[in-house]
XYZ file of C-alpha atoms in Angstrom:
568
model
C 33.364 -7.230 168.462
C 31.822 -5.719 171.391
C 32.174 -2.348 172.793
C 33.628 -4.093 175.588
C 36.032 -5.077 173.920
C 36.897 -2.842 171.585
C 37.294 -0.502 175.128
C 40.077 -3.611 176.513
C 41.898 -3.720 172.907
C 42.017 0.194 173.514
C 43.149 0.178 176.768
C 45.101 -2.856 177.717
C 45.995 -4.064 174.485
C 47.410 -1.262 172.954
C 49.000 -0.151 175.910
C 50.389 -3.529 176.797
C 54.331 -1.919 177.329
C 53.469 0.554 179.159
C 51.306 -1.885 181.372
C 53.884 -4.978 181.205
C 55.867 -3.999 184.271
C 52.867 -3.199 186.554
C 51.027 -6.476 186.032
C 54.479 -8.876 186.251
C 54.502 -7.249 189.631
C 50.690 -7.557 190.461
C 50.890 -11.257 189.430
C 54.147 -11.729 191.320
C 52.894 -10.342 194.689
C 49.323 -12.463 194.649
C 51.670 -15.702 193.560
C 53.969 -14.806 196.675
C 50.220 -14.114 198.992
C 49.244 -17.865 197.521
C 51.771 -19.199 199.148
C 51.545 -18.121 202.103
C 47.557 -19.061 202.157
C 49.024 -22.604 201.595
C 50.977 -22.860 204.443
C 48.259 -21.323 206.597
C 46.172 -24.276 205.175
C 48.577 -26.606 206.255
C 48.374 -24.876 210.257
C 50.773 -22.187 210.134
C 49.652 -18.547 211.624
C 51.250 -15.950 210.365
C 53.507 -14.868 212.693
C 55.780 -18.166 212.441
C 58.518 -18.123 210.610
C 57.962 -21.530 208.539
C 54.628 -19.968 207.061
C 57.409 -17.762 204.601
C 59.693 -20.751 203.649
C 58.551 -20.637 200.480
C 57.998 -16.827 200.165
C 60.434 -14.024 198.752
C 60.594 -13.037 202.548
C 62.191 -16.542 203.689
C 65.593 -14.847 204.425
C 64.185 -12.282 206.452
C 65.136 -11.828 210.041
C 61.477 -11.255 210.810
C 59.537 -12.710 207.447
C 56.168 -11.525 209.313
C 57.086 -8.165 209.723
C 58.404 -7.868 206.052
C 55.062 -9.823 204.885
C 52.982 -7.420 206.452
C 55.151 -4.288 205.649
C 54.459 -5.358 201.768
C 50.516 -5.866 202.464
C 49.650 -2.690 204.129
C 52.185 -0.208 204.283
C 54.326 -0.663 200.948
C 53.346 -0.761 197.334
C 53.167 -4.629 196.423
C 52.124 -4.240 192.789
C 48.591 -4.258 193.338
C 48.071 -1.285 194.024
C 49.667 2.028 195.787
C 48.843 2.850 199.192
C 47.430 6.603 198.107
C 46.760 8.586 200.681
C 46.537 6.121 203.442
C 49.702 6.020 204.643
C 50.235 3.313 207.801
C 53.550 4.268 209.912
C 55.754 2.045 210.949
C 54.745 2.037 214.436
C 50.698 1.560 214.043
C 52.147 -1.277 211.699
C 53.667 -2.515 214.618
C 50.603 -2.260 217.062
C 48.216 -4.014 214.481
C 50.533 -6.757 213.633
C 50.845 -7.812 217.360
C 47.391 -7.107 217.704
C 45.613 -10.480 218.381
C 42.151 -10.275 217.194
C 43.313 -8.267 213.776
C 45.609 -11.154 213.125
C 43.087 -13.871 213.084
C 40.916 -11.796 210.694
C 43.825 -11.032 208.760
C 44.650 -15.030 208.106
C 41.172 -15.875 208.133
C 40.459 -13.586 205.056
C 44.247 -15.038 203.808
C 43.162 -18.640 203.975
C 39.450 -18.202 202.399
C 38.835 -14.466 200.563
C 34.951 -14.331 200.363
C 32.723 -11.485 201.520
C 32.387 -12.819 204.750
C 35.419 -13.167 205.745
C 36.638 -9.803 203.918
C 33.415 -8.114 206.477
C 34.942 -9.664 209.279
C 38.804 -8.195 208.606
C 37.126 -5.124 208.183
C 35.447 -5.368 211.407
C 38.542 -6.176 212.655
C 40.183 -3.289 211.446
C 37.995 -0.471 212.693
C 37.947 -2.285 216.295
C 41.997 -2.381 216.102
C 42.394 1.157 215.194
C 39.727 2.354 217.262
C 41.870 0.114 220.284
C 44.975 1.137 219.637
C 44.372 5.107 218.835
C 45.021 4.728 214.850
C 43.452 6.023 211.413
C 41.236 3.957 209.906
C 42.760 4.094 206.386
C 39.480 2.257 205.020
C 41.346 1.851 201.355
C 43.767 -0.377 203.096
C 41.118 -2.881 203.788
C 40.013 -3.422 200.355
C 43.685 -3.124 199.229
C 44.506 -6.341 201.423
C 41.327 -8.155 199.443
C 42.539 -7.505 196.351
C 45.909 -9.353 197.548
C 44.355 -12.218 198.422
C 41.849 -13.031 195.596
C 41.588 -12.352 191.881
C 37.417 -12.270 192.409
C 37.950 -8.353 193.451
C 39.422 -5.864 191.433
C 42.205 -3.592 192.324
C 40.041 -0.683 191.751
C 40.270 -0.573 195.742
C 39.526 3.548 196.112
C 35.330 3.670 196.867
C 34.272 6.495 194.956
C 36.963 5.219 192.130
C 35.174 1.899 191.903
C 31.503 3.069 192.086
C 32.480 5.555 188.864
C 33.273 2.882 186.795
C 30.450 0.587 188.277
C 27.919 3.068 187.733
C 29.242 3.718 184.318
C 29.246 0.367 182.916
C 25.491 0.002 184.542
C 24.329 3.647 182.985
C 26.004 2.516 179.329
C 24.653 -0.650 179.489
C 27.681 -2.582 179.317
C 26.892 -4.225 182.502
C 24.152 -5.477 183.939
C 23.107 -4.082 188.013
C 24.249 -6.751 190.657
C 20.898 -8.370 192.096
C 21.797 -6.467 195.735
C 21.726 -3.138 194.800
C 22.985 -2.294 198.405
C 25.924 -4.247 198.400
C 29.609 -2.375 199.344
C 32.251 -2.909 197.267
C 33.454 -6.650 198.321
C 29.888 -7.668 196.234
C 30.013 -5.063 193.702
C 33.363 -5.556 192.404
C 32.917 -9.431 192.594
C 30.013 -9.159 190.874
C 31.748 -7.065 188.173
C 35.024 -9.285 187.757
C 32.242 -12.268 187.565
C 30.503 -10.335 184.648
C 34.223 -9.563 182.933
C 35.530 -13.323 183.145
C 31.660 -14.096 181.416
C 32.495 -11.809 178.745
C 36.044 -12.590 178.526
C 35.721 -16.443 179.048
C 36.872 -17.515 175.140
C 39.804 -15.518 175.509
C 40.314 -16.965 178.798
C 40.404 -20.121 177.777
C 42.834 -19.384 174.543
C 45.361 -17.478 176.996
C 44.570 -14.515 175.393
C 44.142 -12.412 178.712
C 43.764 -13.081 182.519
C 41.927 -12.440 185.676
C 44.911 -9.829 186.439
C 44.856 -8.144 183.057
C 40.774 -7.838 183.588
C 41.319 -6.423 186.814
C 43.804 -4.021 185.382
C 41.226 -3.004 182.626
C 38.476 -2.152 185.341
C 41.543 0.157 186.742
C 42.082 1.588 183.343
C 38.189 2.186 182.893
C 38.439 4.188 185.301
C 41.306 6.267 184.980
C 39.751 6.984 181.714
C 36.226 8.613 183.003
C 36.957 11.770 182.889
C 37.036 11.852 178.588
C 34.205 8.481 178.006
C 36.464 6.886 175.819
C 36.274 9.373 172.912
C 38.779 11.287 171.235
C 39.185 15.224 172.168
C 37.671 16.756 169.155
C 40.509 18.939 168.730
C 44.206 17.325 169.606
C 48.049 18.315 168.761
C 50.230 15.392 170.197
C 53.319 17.266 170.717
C 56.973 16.284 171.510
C 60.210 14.877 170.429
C 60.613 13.427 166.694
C 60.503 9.359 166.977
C 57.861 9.153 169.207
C 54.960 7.844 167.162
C 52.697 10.666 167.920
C 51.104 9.707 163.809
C 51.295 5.952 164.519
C 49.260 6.829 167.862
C 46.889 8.727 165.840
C 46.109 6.517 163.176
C 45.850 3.932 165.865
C 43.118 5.622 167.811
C 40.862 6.616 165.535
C 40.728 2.885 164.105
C 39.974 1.884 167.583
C 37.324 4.526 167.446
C 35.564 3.650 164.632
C 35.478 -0.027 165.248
C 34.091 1.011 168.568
C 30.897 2.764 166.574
C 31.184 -0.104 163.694
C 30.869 -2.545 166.648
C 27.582 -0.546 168.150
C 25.811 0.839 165.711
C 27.182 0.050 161.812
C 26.942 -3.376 161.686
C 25.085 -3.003 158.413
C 27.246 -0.183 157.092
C 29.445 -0.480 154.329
C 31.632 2.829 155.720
C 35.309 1.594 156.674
C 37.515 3.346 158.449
C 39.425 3.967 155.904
C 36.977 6.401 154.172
C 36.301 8.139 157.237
C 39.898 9.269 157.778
C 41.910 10.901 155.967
C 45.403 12.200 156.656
C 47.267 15.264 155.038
C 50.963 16.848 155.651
C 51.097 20.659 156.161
C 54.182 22.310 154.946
C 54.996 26.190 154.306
C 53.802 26.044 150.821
C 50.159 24.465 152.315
C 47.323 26.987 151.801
C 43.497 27.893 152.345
C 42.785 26.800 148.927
C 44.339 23.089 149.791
C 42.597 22.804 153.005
C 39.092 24.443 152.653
C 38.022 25.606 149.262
C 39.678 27.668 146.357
C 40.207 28.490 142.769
C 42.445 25.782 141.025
C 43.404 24.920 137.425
C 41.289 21.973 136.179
C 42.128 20.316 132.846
C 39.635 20.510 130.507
C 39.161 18.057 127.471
C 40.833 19.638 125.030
C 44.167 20.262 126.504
C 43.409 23.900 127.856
C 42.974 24.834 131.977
C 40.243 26.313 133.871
C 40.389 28.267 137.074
C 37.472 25.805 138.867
C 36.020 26.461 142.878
C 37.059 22.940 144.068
C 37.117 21.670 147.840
C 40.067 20.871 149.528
C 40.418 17.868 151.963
C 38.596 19.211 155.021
C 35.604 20.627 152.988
C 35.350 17.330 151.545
C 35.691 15.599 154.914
C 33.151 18.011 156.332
C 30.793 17.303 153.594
C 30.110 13.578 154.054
C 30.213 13.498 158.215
C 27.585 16.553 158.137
C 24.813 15.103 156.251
C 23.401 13.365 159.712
C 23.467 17.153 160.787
C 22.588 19.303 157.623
C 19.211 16.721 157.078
C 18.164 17.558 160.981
C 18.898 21.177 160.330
C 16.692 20.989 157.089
C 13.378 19.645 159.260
C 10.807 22.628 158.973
C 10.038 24.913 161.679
C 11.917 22.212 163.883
C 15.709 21.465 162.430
C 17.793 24.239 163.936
C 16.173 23.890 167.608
C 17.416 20.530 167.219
C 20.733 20.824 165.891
C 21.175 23.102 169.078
C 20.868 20.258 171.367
C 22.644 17.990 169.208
C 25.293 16.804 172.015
C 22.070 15.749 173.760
C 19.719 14.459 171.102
C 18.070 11.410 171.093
C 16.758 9.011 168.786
C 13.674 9.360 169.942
C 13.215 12.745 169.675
C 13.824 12.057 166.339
C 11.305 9.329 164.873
C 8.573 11.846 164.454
C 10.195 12.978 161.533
C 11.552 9.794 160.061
C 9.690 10.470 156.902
C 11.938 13.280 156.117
C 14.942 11.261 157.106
C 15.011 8.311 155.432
C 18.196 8.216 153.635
C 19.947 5.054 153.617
C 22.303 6.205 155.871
C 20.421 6.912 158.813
C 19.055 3.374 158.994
C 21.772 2.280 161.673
C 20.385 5.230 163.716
C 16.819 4.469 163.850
C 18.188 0.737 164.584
C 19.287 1.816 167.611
C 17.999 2.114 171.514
C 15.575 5.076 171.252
C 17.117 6.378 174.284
C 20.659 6.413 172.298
C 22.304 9.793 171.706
C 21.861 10.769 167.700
C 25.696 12.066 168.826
C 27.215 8.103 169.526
C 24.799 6.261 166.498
C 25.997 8.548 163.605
C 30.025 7.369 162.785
C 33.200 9.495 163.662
C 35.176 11.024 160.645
C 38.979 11.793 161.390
C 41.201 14.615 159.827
C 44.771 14.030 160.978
C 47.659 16.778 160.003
C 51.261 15.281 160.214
C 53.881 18.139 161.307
C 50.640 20.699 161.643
C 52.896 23.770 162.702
C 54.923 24.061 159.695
C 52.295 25.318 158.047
C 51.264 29.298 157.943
C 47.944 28.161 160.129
C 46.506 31.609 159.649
C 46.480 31.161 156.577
C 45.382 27.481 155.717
C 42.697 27.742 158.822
C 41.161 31.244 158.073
C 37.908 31.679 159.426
C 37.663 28.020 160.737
C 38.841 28.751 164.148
C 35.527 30.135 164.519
C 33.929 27.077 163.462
C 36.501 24.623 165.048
C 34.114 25.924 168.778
C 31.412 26.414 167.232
C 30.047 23.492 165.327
C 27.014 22.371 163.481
C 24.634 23.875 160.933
C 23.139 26.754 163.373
C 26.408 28.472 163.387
C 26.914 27.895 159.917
C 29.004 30.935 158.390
C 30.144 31.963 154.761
C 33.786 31.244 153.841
C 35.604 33.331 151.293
C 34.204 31.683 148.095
C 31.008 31.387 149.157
C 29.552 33.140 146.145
C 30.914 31.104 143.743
C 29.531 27.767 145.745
C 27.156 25.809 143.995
C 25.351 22.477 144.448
C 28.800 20.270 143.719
C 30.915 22.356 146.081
C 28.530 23.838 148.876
C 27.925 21.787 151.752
C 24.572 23.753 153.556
C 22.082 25.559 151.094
C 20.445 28.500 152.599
C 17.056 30.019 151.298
C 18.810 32.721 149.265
C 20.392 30.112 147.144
C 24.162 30.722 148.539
C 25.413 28.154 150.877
C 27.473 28.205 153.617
C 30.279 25.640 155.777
C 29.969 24.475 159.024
C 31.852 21.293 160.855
C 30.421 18.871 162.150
C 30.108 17.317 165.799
C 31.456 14.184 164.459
C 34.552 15.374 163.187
C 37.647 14.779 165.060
C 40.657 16.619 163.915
C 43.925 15.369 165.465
C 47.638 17.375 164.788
C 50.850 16.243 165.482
C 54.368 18.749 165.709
C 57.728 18.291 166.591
C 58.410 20.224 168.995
C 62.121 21.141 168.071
C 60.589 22.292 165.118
C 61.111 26.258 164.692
C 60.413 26.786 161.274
C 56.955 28.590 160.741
C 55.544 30.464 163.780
C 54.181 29.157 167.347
C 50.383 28.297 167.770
C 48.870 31.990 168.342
C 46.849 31.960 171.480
C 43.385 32.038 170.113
C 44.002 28.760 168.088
C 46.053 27.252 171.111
C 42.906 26.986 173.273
C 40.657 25.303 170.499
C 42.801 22.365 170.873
C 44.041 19.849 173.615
C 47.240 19.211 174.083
C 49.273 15.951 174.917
C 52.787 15.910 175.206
C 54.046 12.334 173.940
C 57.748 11.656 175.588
C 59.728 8.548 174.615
C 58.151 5.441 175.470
C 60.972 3.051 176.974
C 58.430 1.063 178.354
C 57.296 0.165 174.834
C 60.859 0.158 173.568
C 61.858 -2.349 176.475
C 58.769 -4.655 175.380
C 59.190 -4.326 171.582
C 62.971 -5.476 172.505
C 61.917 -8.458 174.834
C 59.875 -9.821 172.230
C 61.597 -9.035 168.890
C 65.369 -8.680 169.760
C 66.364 -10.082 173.418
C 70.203 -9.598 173.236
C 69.499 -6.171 172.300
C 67.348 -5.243 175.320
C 70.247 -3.434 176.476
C 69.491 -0.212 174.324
C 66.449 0.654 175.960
C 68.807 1.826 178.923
C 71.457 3.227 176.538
C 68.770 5.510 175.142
C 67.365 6.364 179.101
C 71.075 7.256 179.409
C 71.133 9.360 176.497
C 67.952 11.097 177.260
C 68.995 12.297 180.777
C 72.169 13.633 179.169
C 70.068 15.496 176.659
C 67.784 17.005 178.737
C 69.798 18.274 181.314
C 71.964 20.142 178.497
C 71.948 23.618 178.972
C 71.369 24.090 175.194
C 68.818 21.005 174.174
C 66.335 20.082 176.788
C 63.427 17.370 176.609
C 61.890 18.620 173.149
C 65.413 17.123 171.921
C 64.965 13.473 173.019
C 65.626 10.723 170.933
C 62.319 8.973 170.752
C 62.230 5.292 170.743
C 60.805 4.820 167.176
C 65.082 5.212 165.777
C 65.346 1.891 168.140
C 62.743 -0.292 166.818
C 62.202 -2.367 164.021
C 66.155 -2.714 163.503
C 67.166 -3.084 159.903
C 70.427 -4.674 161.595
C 71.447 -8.550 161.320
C 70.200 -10.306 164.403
C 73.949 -11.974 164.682
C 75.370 -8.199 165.848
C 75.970 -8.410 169.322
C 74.578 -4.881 171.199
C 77.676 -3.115 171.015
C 77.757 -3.298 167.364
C 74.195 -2.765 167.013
C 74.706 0.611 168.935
C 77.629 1.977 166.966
C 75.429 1.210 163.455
C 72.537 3.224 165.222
C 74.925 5.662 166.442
C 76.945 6.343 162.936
C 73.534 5.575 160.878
C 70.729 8.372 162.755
C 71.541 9.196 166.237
C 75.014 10.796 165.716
C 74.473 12.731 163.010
C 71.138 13.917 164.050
C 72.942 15.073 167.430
C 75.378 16.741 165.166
C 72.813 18.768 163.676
C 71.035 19.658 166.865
C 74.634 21.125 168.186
C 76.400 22.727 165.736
C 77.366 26.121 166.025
C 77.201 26.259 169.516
C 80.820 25.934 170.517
C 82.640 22.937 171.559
C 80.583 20.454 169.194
C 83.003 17.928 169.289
C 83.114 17.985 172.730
C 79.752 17.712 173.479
C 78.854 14.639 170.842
C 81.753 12.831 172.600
C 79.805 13.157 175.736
C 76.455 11.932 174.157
C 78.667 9.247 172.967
C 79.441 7.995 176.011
C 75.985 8.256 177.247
C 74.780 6.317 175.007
C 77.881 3.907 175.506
C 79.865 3.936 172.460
C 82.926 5.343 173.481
């Protein structure tokens, strides 16, 4: 699969609930626009009211005023208006203005760049007339209305980001008119998406409006080029897949390298994650290195130096790293610039790189960074703060900022580190631990969780954080397509929600997340009131229960969670 497409199955596919509602009104608004281009074909103008007989604004006193309300001062479902807000009474002036009309149905009737230069011509003469802003964003905003060849990327410097991104990354190839504005640039880029797209175009497996959402989401995504943070705790309420998410990602992020650059590997994903539980008992010696009983052959024990899963992690991502670092006279001046390295800078020494393992990176583009051709390895800790992180992390927050083999440091066994245990040899004959660039590390907490202590400060700041909040938008989808006469609990649990975090005692870290309303062990024959009692009297009750007691009038206060979530 392409890295095209492993960037849409990241983020369109797997967001598809949280993007459902957004394109059924995107489509819905360019149907409704379709129809009114038909009756201009058949020699209506837009100010009659027969042009809308058709139209969602048939019933309206004035369908021509509501139409044009919906194209350029309202959100429509193509986009919002942003900054450019029209008022009611320049909406007025344009709408009666002659000249902008035509333009306006001309670009209706037959969206192509000409037409779209004339409207836009049009526009600036109108405002300039009749003493209003230009609100440029407006303009493309009505293209993308009136034809699926144009994106709804309709912000300038929004849609030349993502342009000049998929150009720069070679995912796209430059338009033949360099100069063109963004009528011919974004056609030219929803052209090169329907190309790319075209056999799951014809198998229904996407549309022009989902590819014109995906350009939006490309772009909303610039700011972090489609890579994990390497440091992340997804925080928030229990049920809300924050693990699911995570083991989710990094799939999606390894097929993305697998696609690009390991064709010819044999490393799955599967060996470059691993996942781990902390819990109070978790220690230094479990996570990094330390002595541990090993049964020998004769039935006695041995205290042995043995890694513990992030050593071991560490170990096999770092040899890309730890063979650079080992290239006389030149290894650690490269390792420094490792963020920036390229393959090129790298074939004069291929002799003392030629491992199998760096084959896929001397396969690829010279001008590749060494950082994007070696592959990702994940560490993911489930329920990372109930764990003594002092303790288990030790002198790895030092290494967690500052990675690779120049900053290399000695951990607390490092004297009894040997060639099966240490990961960088030094010219002493000790060796020492460093983690590697490629090494994402990914925690996830609930927040209600008070057990062990808070994140200190110092460790806080190594990591991003992303606060993950009940999803109804996947709960509503899950429920559309799994269990339609249940779709009602999605607002139940909205219900619920509000009454739990407005509760002077709870708040939003106590949410009930949408996982305890998905995949239902329930007989499909319940009808939703039943199906919400069993939930209540099976997890949600009792878990409220628990939240509340001892703080007064329990009774009181699950009766009015109850009756939130409407069963009572």
């Amino acid at each position: 699969m392409s890295r095209l497409k492993n960037l849409y199955t990241q983020l369109v596919v797997n967001r598809r609930p949280e993007l459902d509602g957004w394109l059924r009104a995107y489509k819905n608004f360019t149907a409704q626009v379709a129809l009114v281009r038909d009756a201009l074909a058949e020699g209506g103008h837009l100010a009659d009211k027969a042009t809308y007989a058709q139209t969602r604004w048939a019933s309206a006193t004035d369908p021509w005023h509501e139409f044009s309300s919906d194209l350029l001062r309202r959100p429509n479902g193509v986009t919002t208006v942003g900054r450019s807000i029209l008022t009611k009474e320049n909406l007025v002036k344009l709408r009666d203005d002659r000249d902008f009309r035509a333009a306006l149905e001309a670009l209706i009737l037959t969206p192509a760049a000409d037409t779209f230069a004339a409207f836009g011509t049009a526009w600036e003469a109108a405002c300039k007339r009749l003493g209003i802003g230009r609100n440029p964003l407006l303009v493309n905003r009505t293209a993308s209305a009136c034809t699926l060849e144009v994106s709804s990327t309709v912000n300038n410097a929004d849609f030349e980001s993502v342009y000049s991104w998929l150009v720069d990354e070679k995912l796209m190839p430059e338009a033949p008119d360099r100069q063109g504005g963004w009528y011919a640039r974004n056609a030219h880029l929803m052209r090169w998406l329907r190309q790319e797209f075209e056999d799951s175009l014809e198998r229904r497996e996407t549309d022009a409006h989902t590819l014109s959402s995906f350009v939006w989401q490309l772009c909303a995504n610039m700011a972090s080029p489609f890579q994990l943070k390497r440091q992340l705790i997804r925080y928030g309420a229990p049920g809300t897949g924050k693990t699911f998410s995570a083991l989710r990602d990094t799939r999606l992020r390894f097929d993305i390298w697998k696609s690009e650059f390991g064709s010819g590997s044999e490393l799955s994903h599967e060996q470059c994650c691993q996942t781990v539980q902390f819990h109070p008992s978790f220690g230094y010696e479990d996570f990094l290195e330390g002595l541990r009983p090993l049964l020998r052959g004769d039935g006695t024990s041995q205290l042995v130096l043995q890694n513990g899963i992030f050593k071991q992690l560490c170990i096999g991502a770092g040899k890309w790293e730890r063979d650079v670092y080992r290239i006389m006279g030149h290894g650690a001046d490269l390792c420094r610039r490792w963020d920036q390295l390229r393959v090129a800078a790298l074939l004069a020494y291929r002799d003392q790189l030629s491992a199998p393992y760096w084959q896929p990176v001397f396969d690829a583009d010279p001008d590749t960074r060494v950082a994007d051709a070696v592959p990702p390895f994940f560490l993911i800790i489930d329920e990372i703060n109930r764990a003594e992180l002092s303790r288990v992390l030790g002198e790895l927050m030092v290494c967690l900022e500052y990675r690779g083999p120049v900053n290399a440091i000695a951990t607390q066994y490092a004297q009894l580190n040997n060639a099966d245990t240490g990961m960088l040899p030094m010219a002493d004959g000790t060796y020492k631990f460093f983690v590697p660039h490629n090494v994402y590390i990914i925690g996830t907490m609930n927040t209600i969780d008070r057990s062990v202590e808070s994140f200190d400060l110092a460790l806080r700041r190594r990591f991003a954080w992303q606060r993950i909040d009940p999803d109804l938008h996947l709960l509503r989808y899950h429920l559309d397509s799994h269990a339609a006469s249940w779709a009602g609990l999605a607002a139940s649990l909205e219900k619920l929600n509000a009454a739990i975090r407005t509760h002077e005692l709870l708040g939003e870290d106590y949410q009930i997340g949408h996982a305890y309303l998905m995949h239902l062990p329930y007989s499909r024959g319940l009808t939703l009131s039943e199906v919400k009692h069993r939930i209540w009297d099976d997890s949600i009750g009792p878990l409220l229960e628990e939240y509340v007691r001892g703080s007064g009038p329990a009774k009181d206060q699950l009766a009015a969670f109850a009756a939130a979530f409407g069963v009572q």
